[in-house]
Amino acid sequence: MSMEVQEKDELKQLRDRLAVNPKLVWDQVDQAERAAIFAYGEHYKTFLDRAKTEREAVVEIERQAKALGFVDLTGKEAGPRGYYNYRGKVIVLVVQGRRPLTEGLRIVASHIDSPRLDLKQYPLYEDTDLAFLKTHYYGGIKKYQWLARPLAIHGVVIKADGSRVQLTVGEDPSDPVFSVLDLLPHLAKKTMDKKVSEAFEGEKLNVLVGSLPLGDPETKERVKLHLLKYLEDHYGIGEEDLVSAELEVVPAGPARDLGWDRSLVGAYGQDDRSCAYASLAALLDVQEPEHTCLALFYDKEEIGSEGNTGAKSFLLNEIVEILLERQGESPQARRRVLMASKALSADVTGALDPDFPEVHEKRNAARLGYGVCFHKYGGSGGKYSTSDANAEYVAWIRKIFQEHGVVWQAGQLGKVDEGGGGTIAKFLAVYGMEIIDCGTPLLSMHSPFEVASKADLYMTFKAFRAFFKAG
Ligand code: MN
Ligand code: MN
């Protein structure tokens, strides 16, 4: 061997030993795991289709848990595997561990609400012989993405007598769909000259729902009246019932494979159902773990985790007290349990978009196909408004992932001062637990058709399972 070749060889060894060398998940899995990735994608898409709203997600999570022997945590038959459904909008799954609760829990907390259009209290009106529903958008949307596309309506109407009307229209291929109109380009000259933030007004996100009149031309608001009659005939509800309703307008249609090679999933609501499903699948797979494992599925993350179903609520206190009481321990120990706990704030992140490299810092951006991504911190403007995970904890996470063959990457959402975003990590960090953001990288995040890599989706599941199983 010549001196030159020997030197080259040594340098390569040196680089392999010391430098970070990111590799695609696809390059690191064998045939069996590749098959597992695609199989996981199928279950995931089914979950997305069944769980388009937070309420539907709770129903589906509870159904899957019950099928595997989880019982109501507050019931008499409560066992080692339990669930706690709070107001049909948050759900918590628990698997009891071998160690005492005071040695800490293992918590994976995701959210099951997604950006959408919510109906206003008095939504139905008629204009120009067309009937529309008024909406107020929920969460961070680019408004133009919601125009001129098929939309579905999901939700509940609660009548004054307490009875509930469940509603899903626009998903079955035989269902009608709805749409927000967009201006024809021929007359959009002035709109085109406007700033995007001003060109699309929230107040104009009105959903077209009908055009058929009732009665003769003398009848006032005949199209609206016809629709009110339809609502009464089909659902037994009147206009006032819509005041006590939660009806959500979401993109119509199922989750799809994306790309000829079917390596990607394109769907609405992958923020944060990619992580919610991974956490569900991971927890359902856990048997007799060391530490008691919790999968939390929160509502209201997209509007700042407010309200009694968001992560700012004291729900977690209640859960831990129930667990303590069930084990004959004092609820007073709650604080100690939470301070000794380790958590993942399971949430997605924006992946490096090759069409917009200018907003990313490519050395620290999450990349599609490189595995589950953790963020030490998020926030914006000088790490403002974020929970910055402790280095000791990041090291522990690295070790767990390495031991369990999880392909992972560390990432950051965009360049410094480019924008930013928050997660629920900081709301759980106040309990004193160790916590870090960890989830699936997405393209077109917060759009009606978000894109994820099946390889990353599977690694998210594998990461959460490893976390639950770790000692
Ligand atoms: Mn999210
Ligand atoms: Mn989000």
Short mmCIF file of C-alpha atoms and ligand atoms in Angstrom, two decimals:
data_model
loop_
_atom_site.label_atom_id
_atom_site.label_comp_id
_atom_site.label_asym_id
_atom_site.label_seq_id
_atom_site.Cartn_x
_atom_site.Cartn_y
_atom_site.Cartn_z
CA MET A 1 0.00 0.00 0.00
CA SER A 2 1.43 3.38 -0.97
CA MET A 3 1.83 6.12 1.61
CA GLU A 4 -0.84 8.15 -0.17
CA VAL A 5 -3.47 5.38 -0.09
CA GLN A 6 -2.70 4.62 3.54
CA GLU A 7 -3.14 8.28 4.46
CA LYS A 8 -6.44 8.50 2.59
CA ASP A 9 -7.66 5.43 4.41
CA GLU A 10 -6.76 6.90 7.79
CA LEU A 11 -8.46 10.17 7.00
CA LYS A 12 -11.62 8.32 6.05
CA GLN A 13 -11.53 6.41 9.32
CA LEU A 14 -10.98 9.64 11.17
CA ARG A 15 -13.97 11.23 9.47
CA ASP A 16 -16.18 8.19 10.10
CA ARG A 17 -15.23 8.26 13.77
CA LEU A 18 -15.52 11.97 14.44
CA ALA A 19 -17.81 13.72 11.98
CA VAL A 20 -21.59 13.58 11.75
CA ASN A 21 -22.60 11.70 8.62
CA PRO A 22 -26.37 11.90 8.04
CA LYS A 23 -27.80 9.03 6.03
CA LEU A 24 -31.26 8.47 4.58
CA VAL A 25 -33.46 6.04 6.47
CA TRP A 26 -33.78 4.06 3.23
CA ASP A 27 -30.01 3.45 3.27
CA GLN A 28 -30.06 2.15 6.81
CA VAL A 29 -32.91 -0.34 6.85
CA ASP A 30 -33.00 -3.96 5.67
CA GLN A 31 -35.73 -5.51 3.53
CA ALA A 32 -37.85 -6.51 6.52
CA GLU A 33 -37.83 -3.00 7.96
CA ARG A 34 -38.52 -1.49 4.56
CA ALA A 35 -41.64 -3.67 4.40
CA ALA A 36 -42.57 -2.57 7.94
CA ILE A 37 -42.28 1.08 6.84
CA PHE A 38 -44.78 0.58 4.02
CA ALA A 39 -47.14 -1.49 6.18
CA TYR A 40 -47.09 1.21 8.85
CA GLY A 41 -48.00 3.78 6.18
CA GLU A 42 -51.22 1.91 5.42
CA HIS A 43 -52.38 1.86 9.07
CA TYR A 44 -51.40 5.50 9.38
CA LYS A 45 -53.50 6.61 6.40
CA THR A 46 -56.53 4.78 7.79
CA PHE A 47 -56.06 6.58 11.09
CA LEU A 48 -55.87 9.95 9.32
CA ASP A 49 -59.14 9.25 7.49
CA ARG A 50 -60.94 8.25 10.68
CA ALA A 51 -59.54 11.08 12.78
CA LYS A 52 -59.85 14.35 10.90
CA THR A 53 -60.96 16.33 13.95
CA GLU A 54 -59.94 16.21 17.61
CA ARG A 55 -63.26 14.59 18.54
CA GLU A 56 -62.92 11.93 15.85
CA ALA A 57 -59.32 11.29 16.93
CA VAL A 58 -60.43 10.70 20.52
CA VAL A 59 -63.09 8.23 19.37
CA GLU A 60 -60.59 6.34 17.20
CA ILE A 61 -57.84 6.29 19.84
CA GLU A 62 -60.29 5.05 22.48
CA ARG A 63 -61.62 2.39 20.09
CA GLN A 64 -58.14 1.03 19.32
CA ALA A 65 -57.14 1.08 22.99
CA LYS A 66 -60.32 -0.68 24.15
CA ALA A 67 -59.83 -3.36 21.51
CA LEU A 68 -56.49 -4.14 23.16
CA GLY A 69 -57.87 -4.32 26.69
CA PHE A 70 -57.54 -0.74 27.91
CA VAL A 71 -60.27 0.17 30.40
CA ASP A 72 -61.61 3.43 31.79
CA LEU A 73 -59.09 4.70 34.33
CA THR A 74 -61.83 5.98 36.60
CA GLY A 75 -63.92 2.81 36.48
CA LYS A 76 -64.10 -0.03 38.98
CA GLU A 77 -62.34 -2.54 36.71
CA ALA A 78 -59.33 -0.29 36.14
CA GLY A 79 -56.25 -2.41 35.43
CA PRO A 80 -52.68 -1.85 34.29
CA ARG A 81 -53.81 -0.49 30.92
CA GLY A 82 -56.22 2.42 31.10
CA TYR A 83 -57.62 5.40 29.26
CA TYR A 84 -59.06 8.70 30.37
CA ASN A 85 -61.35 10.51 27.96
CA TYR A 86 -61.90 14.14 28.90
CA ARG A 87 -64.89 15.82 27.27
CA GLY A 88 -64.42 13.83 24.09
CA LYS A 89 -61.62 16.16 23.00
CA VAL A 90 -58.57 15.00 24.96
CA ILE A 91 -57.58 11.45 25.72
CA VAL A 92 -54.83 9.92 27.82
CA LEU A 93 -53.64 6.32 27.60
CA VAL A 94 -51.71 4.75 30.45
CA VAL A 95 -49.67 1.55 30.78
CA GLN A 96 -48.58 0.85 34.32
CA GLY A 97 -44.88 0.31 34.87
CA ARG A 98 -42.98 -1.92 37.28
CA ARG A 99 -41.37 0.90 39.22
CA PRO A 100 -43.15 3.19 41.67
CA LEU A 101 -44.73 6.31 40.22
CA THR A 102 -42.38 8.51 42.22
CA GLU A 103 -39.53 7.30 40.00
CA GLY A 104 -41.20 9.23 37.21
CA LEU A 105 -43.44 8.69 34.21
CA ARG A 106 -42.57 8.37 30.53
CA ILE A 107 -44.84 10.81 28.71
CA VAL A 108 -45.38 11.31 24.98
CA ALA A 109 -47.65 14.31 24.44
CA SER A 110 -49.03 15.11 20.99
CA HIS A 111 -51.98 17.17 19.78
CA ILE A 112 -54.99 16.10 17.74
CA ASP A 113 -56.35 19.48 16.59
CA SER A 114 -55.30 20.88 13.21
CA PRO A 115 -55.73 24.19 11.37
CA ARG A 116 -59.18 24.47 9.78
CA LEU A 117 -62.22 26.70 9.31
CA ASP A 118 -64.71 26.70 12.19
CA LEU A 119 -68.32 27.75 11.62
CA LYS A 120 -69.46 30.91 13.33
CA GLN A 121 -72.41 30.90 15.73
CA TYR A 122 -74.88 32.22 13.17
CA PRO A 123 -73.21 30.81 10.07
CA LEU A 124 -75.98 30.41 7.49
CA TYR A 125 -76.88 33.27 5.16
CA GLU A 126 -78.02 33.92 1.63
CA ASP A 127 -76.57 36.34 -0.89
CA THR A 128 -77.17 36.57 -4.65
CA ASP A 129 -79.40 33.47 -4.51
CA LEU A 130 -76.56 31.39 -3.05
CA ALA A 131 -76.33 30.08 0.51
CA PHE A 132 -73.10 30.24 2.49
CA LEU A 133 -71.69 29.48 5.92
CA LYS A 134 -69.62 32.12 7.75
CA THR A 135 -66.38 30.80 9.24
CA HIS A 136 -63.59 31.85 11.55
CA TYR A 137 -60.30 30.16 10.77
CA TYR A 138 -58.64 28.12 13.51
CA GLY A 139 -54.86 28.11 13.82
CA GLY A 140 -52.18 29.35 11.46
CA ILE A 141 -53.33 29.09 7.86
CA LYS A 142 -52.34 30.66 4.56
CA LYS A 143 -55.88 31.69 3.63
CA TYR A 144 -55.54 31.30 -0.14
CA GLN A 145 -54.90 27.57 0.30
CA TRP A 146 -58.53 27.12 1.34
CA LEU A 147 -60.10 28.65 -1.76
CA ALA A 148 -61.57 26.76 -4.71
CA ARG A 149 -61.08 23.27 -3.35
CA PRO A 150 -63.50 20.58 -2.15
CA LEU A 151 -64.21 20.83 1.56
CA ALA A 152 -65.98 18.59 4.05
CA ILE A 153 -67.86 19.47 7.24
CA HIS A 154 -67.28 17.41 10.39
CA GLY A 155 -68.59 18.00 13.87
CA VAL A 156 -71.34 17.96 16.41
CA VAL A 157 -74.46 19.94 17.11
CA ILE A 158 -75.75 19.81 20.69
CA LYS A 159 -79.43 20.62 20.98
CA ALA A 160 -80.88 22.47 23.95
CA ASP A 161 -82.23 19.18 25.35
CA GLY A 162 -78.66 17.85 25.43
CA SER A 163 -79.07 15.46 22.53
CA ARG A 164 -76.18 15.24 20.11
CA VAL A 165 -76.16 15.25 16.33
CA GLN A 166 -73.01 13.88 14.74
CA LEU A 167 -72.23 15.13 11.28
CA THR A 168 -69.74 14.21 8.55
CA VAL A 169 -70.44 15.39 5.02
CA GLY A 170 -68.02 15.40 2.11
CA GLU A 171 -65.92 12.28 2.72
CA ASP A 172 -67.91 9.50 1.09
CA PRO A 173 -67.50 9.65 -2.71
CA SER A 174 -71.31 9.91 -2.97
CA ASP A 175 -71.45 12.87 -0.56
CA PRO A 176 -71.70 16.45 -1.74
CA VAL A 177 -68.75 18.71 -0.91
CA PHE A 178 -68.49 22.42 -0.13
CA SER A 179 -66.17 25.19 -1.29
CA VAL A 180 -64.89 28.70 -0.64
CA LEU A 181 -65.05 30.68 -3.87
CA ASP A 182 -62.07 32.38 -5.48
CA LEU A 183 -62.01 35.34 -7.82
CA LEU A 184 -61.50 34.69 -11.54
CA PRO A 185 -58.04 35.88 -12.74
CA HIS A 186 -59.70 38.12 -15.34
CA LEU A 187 -61.01 40.38 -12.59
CA ALA A 188 -58.23 39.90 -10.07
CA LYS A 189 -55.92 42.64 -11.32
CA LYS A 190 -56.17 44.69 -8.12
CA THR A 191 -56.02 41.61 -5.91
CA MET A 192 -52.83 40.47 -7.63
CA ASP A 193 -51.17 43.80 -6.84
CA LYS A 194 -51.93 43.46 -3.11
CA LYS A 195 -49.71 41.94 -0.46
CA VAL A 196 -50.69 38.29 0.11
CA SER A 197 -51.54 39.06 3.74
CA GLU A 198 -54.08 41.63 2.53
CA ALA A 199 -55.33 39.98 -0.66
CA PHE A 200 -57.17 37.20 1.17
CA GLU A 201 -59.47 38.32 3.96
CA GLY A 202 -60.54 36.01 6.77
CA GLU A 203 -64.05 37.43 6.54
CA LYS A 204 -64.33 36.22 2.94
CA LEU A 205 -63.70 32.58 3.85
CA ASN A 206 -67.39 31.83 3.35
CA VAL A 207 -68.35 28.30 2.40
CA LEU A 208 -70.82 27.77 -0.46
CA VAL A 209 -73.47 25.25 0.60
CA GLY A 210 -76.42 25.54 -1.79
CA SER A 211 -78.44 27.31 -4.47
CA LEU A 212 -81.85 25.62 -4.64
CA PRO A 213 -84.84 27.88 -3.80
CA LEU A 214 -87.96 26.94 -1.87
CA GLY A 215 -91.43 28.25 -2.69
CA ASP A 216 -92.25 30.96 -5.20
CA PRO A 217 -90.16 34.03 -6.12
CA GLU A 218 -92.03 36.10 -3.52
CA THR A 219 -90.55 33.95 -0.70
CA LYS A 220 -87.85 35.74 1.29
CA GLU A 221 -84.38 34.13 1.42
CA ARG A 222 -85.65 31.03 -0.34
CA VAL A 223 -82.30 29.26 -0.68
CA LYS A 224 -81.46 29.69 3.00
CA LEU A 225 -84.95 28.56 3.92
CA HIS A 226 -84.57 25.49 1.76
CA LEU A 227 -81.33 24.59 3.54
CA LEU A 228 -82.90 25.15 6.97
CA LYS A 229 -85.63 22.75 5.96
CA TYR A 230 -82.99 20.27 4.76
CA LEU A 231 -81.16 20.52 8.10
CA GLU A 232 -84.41 19.92 9.97
CA ASP A 233 -85.42 16.99 7.76
CA HIS A 234 -82.02 15.28 7.92
CA TYR A 235 -80.67 16.18 11.33
CA GLY A 236 -83.63 17.52 13.29
CA ILE A 237 -81.88 20.82 13.93
CA GLY A 238 -82.90 24.46 13.52
CA GLU A 239 -80.83 27.60 13.02
CA GLU A 240 -80.52 28.23 16.76
CA ASP A 241 -79.01 24.76 17.30
CA LEU A 242 -75.99 25.89 15.26
CA VAL A 243 -75.14 28.24 18.13
CA SER A 244 -74.26 25.25 20.32
CA ALA A 245 -72.31 23.38 17.66
CA GLU A 246 -68.72 22.67 16.79
CA LEU A 247 -68.69 22.24 13.05
CA GLU A 248 -65.30 22.17 11.40
CA VAL A 249 -64.61 22.69 7.71
CA VAL A 250 -61.69 20.53 6.59
CA PRO A 251 -60.26 19.48 3.20
CA ALA A 252 -62.42 16.71 1.71
CA GLY A 253 -61.03 13.34 0.76
CA PRO A 254 -58.76 10.63 2.11
CA ALA A 255 -55.03 10.49 2.81
CA ARG A 256 -53.09 9.42 -0.26
CA ASP A 257 -49.82 7.84 -1.23
CA LEU A 258 -47.72 10.50 -2.89
CA GLY A 259 -45.24 9.82 -5.67
CA TRP A 260 -44.87 6.99 -8.19
CA ASP A 261 -42.70 5.17 -5.70
CA ARG A 262 -45.37 5.62 -2.99
CA SER A 263 -42.69 6.68 -0.52
CA LEU A 264 -44.63 9.69 0.80
CA VAL A 265 -48.02 10.38 2.36
CA GLY A 266 -50.01 13.44 1.33
CA ALA A 267 -52.87 14.38 3.63
CA TYR A 268 -54.54 17.00 5.74
CA GLY A 269 -53.83 17.09 9.47
CA GLN A 270 -50.46 15.35 9.61
CA ASP A 271 -49.53 18.14 12.06
CA ASP A 272 -49.85 16.55 14.48
CA ARG A 273 -51.55 13.24 13.73
CA SER A 274 -48.29 11.79 12.45
CA CYS A 275 -47.04 12.04 16.03
CA ALA A 276 -50.40 11.23 17.63
CA TYR A 277 -50.66 8.01 15.66
CA ALA A 278 -47.02 7.10 16.30
CA SER A 279 -47.58 7.62 20.01
CA LEU A 280 -50.78 5.54 19.94
CA ALA A 281 -49.15 2.69 18.00
CA ALA A 282 -46.09 2.80 20.26
CA LEU A 283 -48.06 2.74 23.50
CA LEU A 284 -50.33 -0.06 22.33
CA ASP A 285 -47.16 -2.08 21.72
CA VAL A 286 -45.74 -1.57 25.22
CA GLN A 287 -45.98 -4.47 27.70
CA GLU A 288 -44.98 -4.17 31.37
CA PRO A 289 -42.58 -1.25 30.99
CA GLU A 290 -40.16 -0.15 33.71
CA HIS A 291 -41.80 3.24 34.16
CA THR A 292 -45.49 3.99 33.87
CA CYS A 293 -46.10 5.22 30.31
CA LEU A 294 -48.55 7.94 29.32
CA ALA A 295 -49.64 8.95 25.84
CA LEU A 296 -51.39 12.34 26.02
CA PHE A 297 -53.42 13.58 23.08
CA TYR A 298 -54.20 17.25 23.57
CA ASP A 299 -56.63 19.61 21.88
CA LYS A 300 -56.16 23.35 21.16
CA GLU A 301 -52.42 23.31 20.47
CA GLU A 302 -52.93 25.27 17.26
CA ILE A 303 -54.44 28.21 19.14
CA GLY A 304 -51.90 28.33 21.96
CA SER A 305 -52.96 25.35 24.11
CA GLU A 306 -55.69 27.40 25.76
CA GLY A 307 -58.94 26.19 27.29
CA ASN A 308 -59.86 23.21 29.44
CA THR A 309 -58.83 20.72 26.75
CA GLY A 310 -55.44 22.29 25.95
CA ALA A 311 -52.02 21.55 27.41
CA LYS A 312 -52.18 24.65 29.65
CA SER A 313 -55.04 23.02 31.59
CA PHE A 314 -54.40 21.07 34.80
CA LEU A 315 -55.55 17.77 33.31
CA LEU A 316 -52.17 16.11 33.90
CA ASN A 317 -52.43 16.81 37.64
CA GLU A 318 -55.71 14.97 37.74
CA ILE A 319 -54.35 11.98 35.83
CA VAL A 320 -51.35 11.62 38.13
CA GLU A 321 -53.55 11.89 41.23
CA ILE A 322 -55.83 9.15 39.89
CA LEU A 323 -52.78 6.93 39.29
CA LEU A 324 -51.43 7.61 42.78
CA GLU A 325 -54.73 6.92 44.48
CA ARG A 326 -55.16 3.68 42.54
CA GLN A 327 -51.83 2.49 43.87
CA GLY A 328 -52.77 3.48 47.41
CA GLU A 329 -50.35 6.38 47.49
CA SER A 330 -50.99 9.93 48.57
CA PRO A 331 -51.96 12.37 45.81
CA GLN A 332 -49.52 14.69 47.57
CA ALA A 333 -46.74 12.88 45.73
CA ARG A 334 -47.99 14.31 42.44
CA ARG A 335 -45.33 16.98 42.18
CA ARG A 336 -42.52 14.54 42.85
CA VAL A 337 -43.89 12.16 40.21
CA LEU A 338 -44.00 14.90 37.60
CA MET A 339 -40.59 16.34 38.48
CA ALA A 340 -39.03 12.90 38.09
CA SER A 341 -40.73 12.33 34.73
CA LYS A 342 -39.28 12.32 31.24
CA ALA A 343 -41.33 13.51 28.28
CA LEU A 344 -41.38 13.95 24.55
CA SER A 345 -43.37 16.85 23.17
CA ALA A 346 -44.42 14.90 20.10
CA ASP A 347 -44.85 17.43 17.34
CA VAL A 348 -43.93 17.85 13.72
CA THR A 349 -41.42 20.23 12.23
CA GLY A 350 -41.00 21.93 8.87
CA ALA A 351 -38.57 20.07 6.62
CA LEU A 352 -36.06 21.70 4.27
CA ASP A 353 -38.04 22.75 1.21
CA PRO A 354 -35.80 22.85 -1.90
CA ASP A 355 -37.96 25.61 -3.41
CA PHE A 356 -37.46 27.87 -0.39
CA PRO A 357 -33.89 27.24 0.78
CA GLU A 358 -33.63 30.89 1.81
CA VAL A 359 -35.80 30.45 4.94
CA HIS A 360 -33.86 27.41 6.19
CA GLU A 361 -30.40 27.14 7.64
CA LYS A 362 -29.44 24.00 5.82
CA ARG A 363 -26.91 22.69 8.36
CA ASN A 364 -29.59 22.64 11.05
CA ALA A 365 -32.78 22.07 9.06
CA ALA A 366 -34.73 18.83 9.28
CA ARG A 367 -34.58 16.87 6.03
CA LEU A 368 -37.26 14.60 4.67
CA GLY A 369 -36.22 10.96 4.81
CA TYR A 370 -33.56 11.37 7.49
CA GLY A 371 -35.69 10.09 10.33
CA VAL A 372 -37.51 11.45 13.34
CA CYS A 373 -36.34 14.94 14.26
CA PHE A 374 -35.80 16.44 17.68
CA HIS A 375 -35.58 20.13 18.48
CA LYS A 376 -33.64 21.17 21.53
CA TYR A 377 -35.57 24.41 21.41
CA GLY A 378 -38.07 26.27 19.23
CA GLY A 379 -39.61 29.68 19.79
CA SER A 380 -38.37 32.79 18.02
CA GLY A 381 -36.42 36.02 18.36
CA GLY A 382 -33.58 34.90 20.64
CA LYS A 383 -35.00 31.56 21.83
CA TYR A 384 -37.96 33.49 23.19
CA SER A 385 -41.01 31.56 24.42
CA THR A 386 -39.62 28.04 24.28
CA SER A 387 -38.52 25.22 26.53
CA ASP A 388 -34.80 24.64 25.89
CA ALA A 389 -34.09 20.98 26.66
CA ASN A 390 -31.19 20.23 28.99
CA ALA A 391 -28.03 18.83 27.37
CA GLU A 392 -28.09 15.90 29.80
CA TYR A 393 -31.55 14.96 28.57
CA VAL A 394 -30.61 15.33 24.89
CA ALA A 395 -27.71 12.96 25.53
CA TRP A 396 -30.06 10.45 27.18
CA ILE A 397 -32.44 10.61 24.20
CA ARG A 398 -29.52 10.05 21.78
CA LYS A 399 -28.51 6.97 23.73
CA ILE A 400 -32.04 5.51 23.74
CA PHE A 401 -32.46 6.09 20.00
CA GLN A 402 -29.07 4.61 19.23
CA GLU A 403 -29.76 1.51 21.33
CA HIS A 404 -33.08 0.89 19.57
CA GLY A 405 -32.02 1.49 15.97
CA VAL A 406 -33.97 4.73 15.59
CA VAL A 407 -32.79 6.86 12.68
CA TRP A 408 -32.92 10.43 13.98
CA GLN A 409 -31.78 13.94 13.22
CA ALA A 410 -31.58 17.18 15.16
CA GLY A 411 -33.25 20.13 13.50
CA GLN A 412 -34.38 23.67 13.81
CA LEU A 413 -37.37 25.46 12.34
CA GLY A 414 -35.92 28.00 9.91
CA LYS A 415 -33.14 30.54 10.05
CA VAL A 416 -32.60 32.67 13.13
CA ASP A 417 -35.16 35.52 13.12
CA GLU A 418 -36.94 34.06 10.08
CA GLY A 419 -40.11 33.35 12.07
CA GLY A 420 -40.67 30.45 14.40
CA GLY A 421 -43.26 28.48 16.24
CA GLY A 422 -44.23 27.03 19.59
CA THR A 423 -45.22 23.63 20.86
CA ILE A 424 -46.66 22.27 24.11
CA ALA A 425 -43.16 21.50 25.48
CA LYS A 426 -43.03 24.67 27.57
CA PHE A 427 -46.43 24.01 29.14
CA LEU A 428 -45.34 20.59 30.38
CA ALA A 429 -41.82 21.76 31.30
CA VAL A 430 -43.29 23.88 34.10
CA TYR A 431 -44.03 20.67 36.03
CA GLY A 432 -40.26 20.15 36.25
CA MET A 433 -40.07 17.13 33.98
CA GLU A 434 -37.36 16.69 31.34
CA ILE A 435 -38.89 17.39 27.93
CA ILE A 436 -37.82 17.82 24.33
CA ASP A 437 -39.67 18.34 21.05
CA CYS A 438 -39.52 15.30 18.84
CA GLY A 439 -41.51 14.43 15.73
CA THR A 440 -41.94 13.93 12.01
CA PRO A 441 -40.56 16.44 9.49
CA LEU A 442 -43.23 17.71 7.08
CA LEU A 443 -43.31 19.59 3.80
CA SER A 444 -46.21 21.97 3.09
CA MET A 445 -46.80 22.02 6.85
CA HIS A 446 -50.12 23.61 7.94
CA SER A 447 -51.46 23.35 4.39
CA PRO A 448 -54.55 21.33 3.43
CA PHE A 449 -52.20 18.71 1.95
CA GLU A 450 -49.15 18.14 4.12
CA VAL A 451 -46.40 15.79 2.97
CA ALA A 452 -44.46 13.28 5.07
CA SER A 453 -41.96 10.52 4.26
CA LYS A 454 -43.14 7.03 5.19
CA ALA A 455 -39.60 6.37 6.43
CA ASP A 456 -39.79 9.29 8.87
CA LEU A 457 -43.31 8.35 9.97
CA TYR A 458 -42.11 4.88 10.87
CA MET A 459 -39.04 6.20 12.66
CA THR A 460 -41.30 8.48 14.70
CA PHE A 461 -43.20 5.40 15.86
CA LYS A 462 -39.95 3.56 16.55
CA ALA A 463 -38.60 6.52 18.53
CA PHE A 464 -41.68 6.73 20.75
CA ARG A 465 -41.69 2.99 21.34
CA ALA A 466 -38.02 3.07 22.28
CA PHE A 467 -38.73 5.95 24.66
CA PHE A 468 -41.59 4.09 26.35
CA LYS A 469 -39.56 0.93 26.69
CA ALA A 470 -36.40 2.59 27.99
CA GLY A 471 -35.54 2.06 31.62
MN MN B 1 -48.10 20.72 15.85
MN MN B 2 -49.20 23.24 13.98
#
